[in-house]
PDB file of N, CA and C in Angstrom:
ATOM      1  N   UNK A   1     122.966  35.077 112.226  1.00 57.00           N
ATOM      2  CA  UNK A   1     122.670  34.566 110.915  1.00 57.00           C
ATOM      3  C   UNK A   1     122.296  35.675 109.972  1.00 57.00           C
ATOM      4  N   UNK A   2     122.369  35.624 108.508  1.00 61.00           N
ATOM      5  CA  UNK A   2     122.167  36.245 107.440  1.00 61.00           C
ATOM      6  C   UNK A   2     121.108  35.929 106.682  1.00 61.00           C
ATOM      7  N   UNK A   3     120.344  36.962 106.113  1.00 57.00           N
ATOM      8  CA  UNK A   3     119.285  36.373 105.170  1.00 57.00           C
ATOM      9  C   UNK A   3     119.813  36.481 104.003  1.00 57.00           C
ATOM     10  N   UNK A   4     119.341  35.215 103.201  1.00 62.00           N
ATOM     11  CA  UNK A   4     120.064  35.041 102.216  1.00 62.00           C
ATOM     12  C   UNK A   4     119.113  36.055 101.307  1.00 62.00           C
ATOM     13  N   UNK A   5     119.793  36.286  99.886  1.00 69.00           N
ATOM     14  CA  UNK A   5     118.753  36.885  98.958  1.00 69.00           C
ATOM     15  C   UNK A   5     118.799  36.352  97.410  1.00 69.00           C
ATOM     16  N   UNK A   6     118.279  36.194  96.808  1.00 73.00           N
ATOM     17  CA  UNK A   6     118.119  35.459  95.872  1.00 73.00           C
ATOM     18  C   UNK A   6     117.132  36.541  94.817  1.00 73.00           C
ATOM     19  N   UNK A   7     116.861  35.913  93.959  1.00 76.00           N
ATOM     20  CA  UNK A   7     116.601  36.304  92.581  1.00 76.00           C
ATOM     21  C   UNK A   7     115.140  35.897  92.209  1.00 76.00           C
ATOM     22  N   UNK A   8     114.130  35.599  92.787  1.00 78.00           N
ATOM     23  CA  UNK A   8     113.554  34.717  92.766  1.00 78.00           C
ATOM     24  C   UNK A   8     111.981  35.481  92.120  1.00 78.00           C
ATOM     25  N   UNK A   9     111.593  35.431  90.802  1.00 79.00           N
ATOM     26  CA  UNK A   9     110.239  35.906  89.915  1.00 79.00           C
ATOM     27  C   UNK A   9     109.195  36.640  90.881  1.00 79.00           C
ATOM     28  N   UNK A  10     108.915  35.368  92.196  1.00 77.00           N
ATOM     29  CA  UNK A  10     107.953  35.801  92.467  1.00 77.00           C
ATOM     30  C   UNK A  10     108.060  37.302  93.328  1.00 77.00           C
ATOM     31  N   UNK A  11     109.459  37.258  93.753  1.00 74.00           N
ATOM     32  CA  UNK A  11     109.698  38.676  94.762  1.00 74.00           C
ATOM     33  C   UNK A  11     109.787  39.913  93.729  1.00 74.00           C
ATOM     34  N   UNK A  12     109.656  39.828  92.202  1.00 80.00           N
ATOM     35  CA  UNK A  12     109.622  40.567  91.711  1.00 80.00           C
ATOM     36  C   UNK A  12     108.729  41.439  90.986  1.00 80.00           C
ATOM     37  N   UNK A  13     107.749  40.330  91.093  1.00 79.00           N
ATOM     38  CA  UNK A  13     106.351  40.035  90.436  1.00 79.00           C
ATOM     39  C   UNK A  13     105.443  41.955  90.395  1.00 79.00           C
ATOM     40  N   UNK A  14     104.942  42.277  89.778  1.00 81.00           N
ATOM     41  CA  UNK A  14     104.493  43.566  89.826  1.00 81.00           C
ATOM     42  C   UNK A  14     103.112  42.840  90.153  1.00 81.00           C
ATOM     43  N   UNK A  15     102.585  41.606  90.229  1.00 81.00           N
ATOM     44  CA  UNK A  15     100.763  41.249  91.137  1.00 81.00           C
ATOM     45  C   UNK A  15     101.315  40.365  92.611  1.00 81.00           C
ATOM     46  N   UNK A  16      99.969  40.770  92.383  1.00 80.00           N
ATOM     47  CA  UNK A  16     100.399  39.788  94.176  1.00 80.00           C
ATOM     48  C   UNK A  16     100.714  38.622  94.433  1.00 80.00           C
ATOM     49  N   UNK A  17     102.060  38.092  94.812  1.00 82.00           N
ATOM     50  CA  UNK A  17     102.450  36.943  95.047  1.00 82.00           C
ATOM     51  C   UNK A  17     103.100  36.267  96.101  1.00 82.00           C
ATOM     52  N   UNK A  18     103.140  34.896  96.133  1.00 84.00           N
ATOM     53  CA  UNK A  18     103.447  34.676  97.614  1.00 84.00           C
ATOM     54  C   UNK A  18     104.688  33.269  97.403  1.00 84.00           C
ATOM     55  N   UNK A  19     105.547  32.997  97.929  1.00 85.00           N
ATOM     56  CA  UNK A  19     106.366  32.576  98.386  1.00 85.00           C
ATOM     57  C   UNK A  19     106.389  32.204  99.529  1.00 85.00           C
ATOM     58  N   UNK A  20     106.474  30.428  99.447  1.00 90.00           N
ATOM     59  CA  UNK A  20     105.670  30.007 100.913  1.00 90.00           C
ATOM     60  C   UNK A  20     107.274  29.015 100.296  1.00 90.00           C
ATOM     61  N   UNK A  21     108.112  28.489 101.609  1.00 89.00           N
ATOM     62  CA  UNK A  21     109.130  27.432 102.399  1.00 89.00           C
ATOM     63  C   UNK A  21     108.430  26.704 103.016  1.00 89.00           C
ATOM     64  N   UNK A  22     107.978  25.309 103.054  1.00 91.00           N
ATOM     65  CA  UNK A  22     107.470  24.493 103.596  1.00 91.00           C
ATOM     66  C   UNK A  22     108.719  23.753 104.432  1.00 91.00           C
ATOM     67  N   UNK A  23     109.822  23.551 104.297  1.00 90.00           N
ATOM     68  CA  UNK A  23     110.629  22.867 104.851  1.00 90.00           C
ATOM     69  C   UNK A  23     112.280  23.123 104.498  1.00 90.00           C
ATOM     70  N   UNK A  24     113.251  22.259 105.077  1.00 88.00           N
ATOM     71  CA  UNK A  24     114.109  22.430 104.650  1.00 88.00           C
ATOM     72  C   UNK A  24     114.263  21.242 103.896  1.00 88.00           C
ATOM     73  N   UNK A  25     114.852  20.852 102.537  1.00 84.00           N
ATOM     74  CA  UNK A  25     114.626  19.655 101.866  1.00 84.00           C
ATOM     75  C   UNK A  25     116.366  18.986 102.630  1.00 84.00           C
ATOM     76  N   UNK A  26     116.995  20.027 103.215  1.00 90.00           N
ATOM     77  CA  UNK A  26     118.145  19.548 103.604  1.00 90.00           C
ATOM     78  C   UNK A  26     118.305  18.805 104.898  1.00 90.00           C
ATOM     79  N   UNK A  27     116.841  18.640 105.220  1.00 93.00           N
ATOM     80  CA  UNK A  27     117.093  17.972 107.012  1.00 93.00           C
ATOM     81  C   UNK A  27     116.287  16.937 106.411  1.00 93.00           C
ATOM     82  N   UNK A  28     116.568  15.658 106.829  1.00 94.00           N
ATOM     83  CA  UNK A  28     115.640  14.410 106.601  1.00 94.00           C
ATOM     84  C   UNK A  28     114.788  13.820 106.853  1.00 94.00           C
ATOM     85  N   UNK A  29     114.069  14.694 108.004  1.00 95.00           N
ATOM     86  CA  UNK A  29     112.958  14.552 108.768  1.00 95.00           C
ATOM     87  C   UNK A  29     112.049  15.102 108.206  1.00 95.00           C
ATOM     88  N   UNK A  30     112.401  16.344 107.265  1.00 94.00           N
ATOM     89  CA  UNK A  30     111.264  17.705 106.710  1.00 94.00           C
ATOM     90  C   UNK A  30     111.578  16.654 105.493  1.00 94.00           C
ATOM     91  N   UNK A  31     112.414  16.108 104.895  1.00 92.00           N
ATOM     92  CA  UNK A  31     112.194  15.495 103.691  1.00 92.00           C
ATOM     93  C   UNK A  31     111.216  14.156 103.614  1.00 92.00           C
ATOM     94  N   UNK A  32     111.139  13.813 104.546  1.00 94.00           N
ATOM     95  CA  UNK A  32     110.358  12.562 104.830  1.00 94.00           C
ATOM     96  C   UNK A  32     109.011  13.276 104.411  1.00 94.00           C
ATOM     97  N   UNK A  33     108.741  14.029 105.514  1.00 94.00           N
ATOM     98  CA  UNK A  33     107.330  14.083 106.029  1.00 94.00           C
ATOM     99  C   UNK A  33     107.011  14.956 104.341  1.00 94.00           C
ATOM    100  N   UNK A  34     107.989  15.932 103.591  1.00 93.00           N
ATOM    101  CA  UNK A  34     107.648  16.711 102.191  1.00 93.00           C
ATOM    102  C   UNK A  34     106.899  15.364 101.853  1.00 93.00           C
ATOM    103  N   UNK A  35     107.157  13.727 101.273  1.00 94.00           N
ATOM    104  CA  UNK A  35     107.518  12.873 100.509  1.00 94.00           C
ATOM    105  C   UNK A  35     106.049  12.227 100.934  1.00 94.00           C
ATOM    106  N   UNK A  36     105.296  12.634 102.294  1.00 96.00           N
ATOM    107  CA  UNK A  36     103.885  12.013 102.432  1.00 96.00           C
ATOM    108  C   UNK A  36     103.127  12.788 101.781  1.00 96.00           C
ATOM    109  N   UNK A  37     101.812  12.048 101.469  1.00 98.00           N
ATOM    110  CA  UNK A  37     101.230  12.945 100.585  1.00 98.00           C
ATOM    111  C   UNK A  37     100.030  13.448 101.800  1.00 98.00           C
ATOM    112  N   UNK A  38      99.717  12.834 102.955  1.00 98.00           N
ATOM    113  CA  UNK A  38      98.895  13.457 103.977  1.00 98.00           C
ATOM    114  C   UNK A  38      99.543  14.690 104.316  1.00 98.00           C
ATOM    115  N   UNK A  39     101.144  14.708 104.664  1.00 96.00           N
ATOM    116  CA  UNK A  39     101.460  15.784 104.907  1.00 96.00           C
ATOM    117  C   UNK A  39     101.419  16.702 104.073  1.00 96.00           C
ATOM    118  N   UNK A  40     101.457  16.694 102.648  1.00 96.00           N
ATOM    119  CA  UNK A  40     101.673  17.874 101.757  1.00 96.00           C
ATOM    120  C   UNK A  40      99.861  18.146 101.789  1.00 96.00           C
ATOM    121  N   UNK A  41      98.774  17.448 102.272  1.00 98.00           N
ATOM    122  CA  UNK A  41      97.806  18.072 102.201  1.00 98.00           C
ATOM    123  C   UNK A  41      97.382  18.753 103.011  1.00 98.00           C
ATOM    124  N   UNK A  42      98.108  18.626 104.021  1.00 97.00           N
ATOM    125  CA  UNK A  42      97.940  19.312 105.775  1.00 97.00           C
ATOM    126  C   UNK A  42      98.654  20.588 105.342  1.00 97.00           C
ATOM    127  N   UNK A  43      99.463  20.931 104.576  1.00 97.00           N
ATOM    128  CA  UNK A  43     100.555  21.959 104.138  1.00 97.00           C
ATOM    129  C   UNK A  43      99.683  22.590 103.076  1.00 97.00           C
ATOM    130  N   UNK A  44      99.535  21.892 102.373  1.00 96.00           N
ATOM    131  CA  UNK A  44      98.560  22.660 101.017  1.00 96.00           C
ATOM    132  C   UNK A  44      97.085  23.595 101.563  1.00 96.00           C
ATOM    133  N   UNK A  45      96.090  22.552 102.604  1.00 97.00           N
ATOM    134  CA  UNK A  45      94.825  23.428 103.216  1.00 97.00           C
ATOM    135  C   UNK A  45      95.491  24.473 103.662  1.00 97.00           C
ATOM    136  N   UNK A  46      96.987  24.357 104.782  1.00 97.00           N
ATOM    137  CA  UNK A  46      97.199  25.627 105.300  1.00 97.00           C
ATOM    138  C   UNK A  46      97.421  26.600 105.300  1.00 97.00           C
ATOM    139  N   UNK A  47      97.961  26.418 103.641  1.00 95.00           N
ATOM    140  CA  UNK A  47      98.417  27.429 102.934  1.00 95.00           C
ATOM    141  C   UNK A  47      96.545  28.249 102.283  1.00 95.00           C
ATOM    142  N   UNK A  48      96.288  27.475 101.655  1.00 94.00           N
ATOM    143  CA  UNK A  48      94.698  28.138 101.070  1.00 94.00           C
ATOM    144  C   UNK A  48      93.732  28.685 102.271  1.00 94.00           C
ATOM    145  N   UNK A  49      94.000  28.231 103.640  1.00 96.00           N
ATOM    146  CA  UNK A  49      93.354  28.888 104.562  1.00 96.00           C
ATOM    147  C   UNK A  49      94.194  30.415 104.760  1.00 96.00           C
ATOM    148  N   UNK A  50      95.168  30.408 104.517  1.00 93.00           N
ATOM    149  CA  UNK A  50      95.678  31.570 104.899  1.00 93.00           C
ATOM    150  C   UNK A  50      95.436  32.311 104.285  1.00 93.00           C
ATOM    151  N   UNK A  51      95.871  31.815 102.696  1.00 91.00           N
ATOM    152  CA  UNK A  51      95.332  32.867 101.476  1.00 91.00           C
ATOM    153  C   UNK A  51      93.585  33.855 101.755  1.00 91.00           C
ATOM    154  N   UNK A  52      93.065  32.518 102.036  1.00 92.00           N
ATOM    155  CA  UNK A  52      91.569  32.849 102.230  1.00 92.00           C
ATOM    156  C   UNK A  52      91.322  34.032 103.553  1.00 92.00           C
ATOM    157  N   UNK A  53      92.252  33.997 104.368  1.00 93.00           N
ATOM    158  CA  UNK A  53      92.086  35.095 105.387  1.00 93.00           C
ATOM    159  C   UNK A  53      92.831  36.136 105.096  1.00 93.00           C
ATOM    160  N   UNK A  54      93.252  36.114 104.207  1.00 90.00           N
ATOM    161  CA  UNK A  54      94.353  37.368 104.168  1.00 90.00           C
ATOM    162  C   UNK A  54      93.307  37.742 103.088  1.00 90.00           C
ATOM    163  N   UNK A  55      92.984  37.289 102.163  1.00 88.00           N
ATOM    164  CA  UNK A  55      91.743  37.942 101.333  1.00 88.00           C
ATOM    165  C   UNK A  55      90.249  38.488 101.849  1.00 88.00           C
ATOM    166  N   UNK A  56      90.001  37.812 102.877  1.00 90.00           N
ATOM    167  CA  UNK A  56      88.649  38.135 103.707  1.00 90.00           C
ATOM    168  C   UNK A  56      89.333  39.798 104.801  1.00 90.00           C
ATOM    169  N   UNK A  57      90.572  39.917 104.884  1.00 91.00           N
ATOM    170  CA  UNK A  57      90.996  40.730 105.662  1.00 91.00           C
ATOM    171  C   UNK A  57      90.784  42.265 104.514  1.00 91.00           C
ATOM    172  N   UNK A  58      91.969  41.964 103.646  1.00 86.00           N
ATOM    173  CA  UNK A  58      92.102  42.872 102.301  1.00 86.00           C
ATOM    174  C   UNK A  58      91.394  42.275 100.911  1.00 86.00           C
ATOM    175  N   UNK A  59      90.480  42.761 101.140  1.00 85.00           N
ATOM    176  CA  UNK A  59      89.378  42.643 100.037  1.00 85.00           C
ATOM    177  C   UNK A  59      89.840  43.374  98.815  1.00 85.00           C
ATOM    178  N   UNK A  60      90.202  42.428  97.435  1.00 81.00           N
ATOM    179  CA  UNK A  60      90.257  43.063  96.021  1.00 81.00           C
ATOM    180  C   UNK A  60      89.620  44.366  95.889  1.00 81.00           C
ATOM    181  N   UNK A  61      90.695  45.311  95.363  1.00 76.00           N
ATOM    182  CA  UNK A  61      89.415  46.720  95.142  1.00 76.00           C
ATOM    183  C   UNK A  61      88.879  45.962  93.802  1.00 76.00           C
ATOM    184  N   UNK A  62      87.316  46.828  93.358  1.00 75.00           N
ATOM    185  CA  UNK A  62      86.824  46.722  92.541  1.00 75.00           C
ATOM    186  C   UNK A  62      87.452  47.494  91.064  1.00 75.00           C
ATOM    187  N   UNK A  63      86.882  46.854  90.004  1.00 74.00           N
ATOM    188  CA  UNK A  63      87.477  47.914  89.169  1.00 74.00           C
ATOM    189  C   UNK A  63      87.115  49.199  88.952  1.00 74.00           C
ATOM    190  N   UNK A  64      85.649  49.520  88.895  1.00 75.00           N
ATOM    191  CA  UNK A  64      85.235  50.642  89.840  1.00 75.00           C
ATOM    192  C   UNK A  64      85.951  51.714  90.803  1.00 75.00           C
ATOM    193  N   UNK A  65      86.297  50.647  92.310  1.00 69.00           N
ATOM    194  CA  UNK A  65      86.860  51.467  93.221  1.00 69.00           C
ATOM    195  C   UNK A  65      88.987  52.024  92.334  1.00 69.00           C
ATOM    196  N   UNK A  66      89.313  51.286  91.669  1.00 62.00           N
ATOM    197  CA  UNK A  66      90.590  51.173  90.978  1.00 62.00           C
ATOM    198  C   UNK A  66      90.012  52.717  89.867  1.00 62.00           C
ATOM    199  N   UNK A  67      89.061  52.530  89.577  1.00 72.00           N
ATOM    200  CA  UNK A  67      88.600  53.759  88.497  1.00 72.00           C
ATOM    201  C   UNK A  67      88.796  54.896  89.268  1.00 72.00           C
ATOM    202  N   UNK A  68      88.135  54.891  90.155  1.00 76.00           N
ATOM    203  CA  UNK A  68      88.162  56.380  90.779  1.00 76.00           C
ATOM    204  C   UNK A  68      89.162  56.375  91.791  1.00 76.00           C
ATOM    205  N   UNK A  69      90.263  55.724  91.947  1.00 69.00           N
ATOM    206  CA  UNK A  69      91.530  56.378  92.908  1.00 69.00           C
ATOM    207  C   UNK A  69      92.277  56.918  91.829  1.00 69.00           C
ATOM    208  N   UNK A  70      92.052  56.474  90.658  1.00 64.00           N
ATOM    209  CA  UNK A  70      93.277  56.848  89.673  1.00 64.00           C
ATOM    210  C   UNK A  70      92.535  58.443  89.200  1.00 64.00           C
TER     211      UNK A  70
END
């Protein structure tokens, strides 16, 4: 298989951004479960838990610490 590539803002973005695929909207099983709203909240925490660890991992420099690398 091939990865596709696309055009897409956020891969271009000069801040930090993320691009999350929750499903394929083309299989009808991932479209179902998109269409619950329990599931999109089970999808939504998992996503903000991740965010939240990937931020507790790489901590924002300060503007401070941004002052003095430059």
């Amino acid at each position: 298989g091939s990865v596709e590539q696309a055009g897409f803002a956020v891969l271009k973005s000069p801040i930090p951004s993320i691009l999350v695929e929750t499903a394929f909207i083309s299989n009808p099983d991932e479209e179902t479960r998109l269409n619950d709203a329990a599931y999109q909240e089970k999808i939504a925490i998992a996503i903000l838990r991740g965010i939240k660890g990937y931020i507790a991992k790489n901590p924002p420099l300060s503007r401070s610490t941004l002052a003095s690398i430059r």
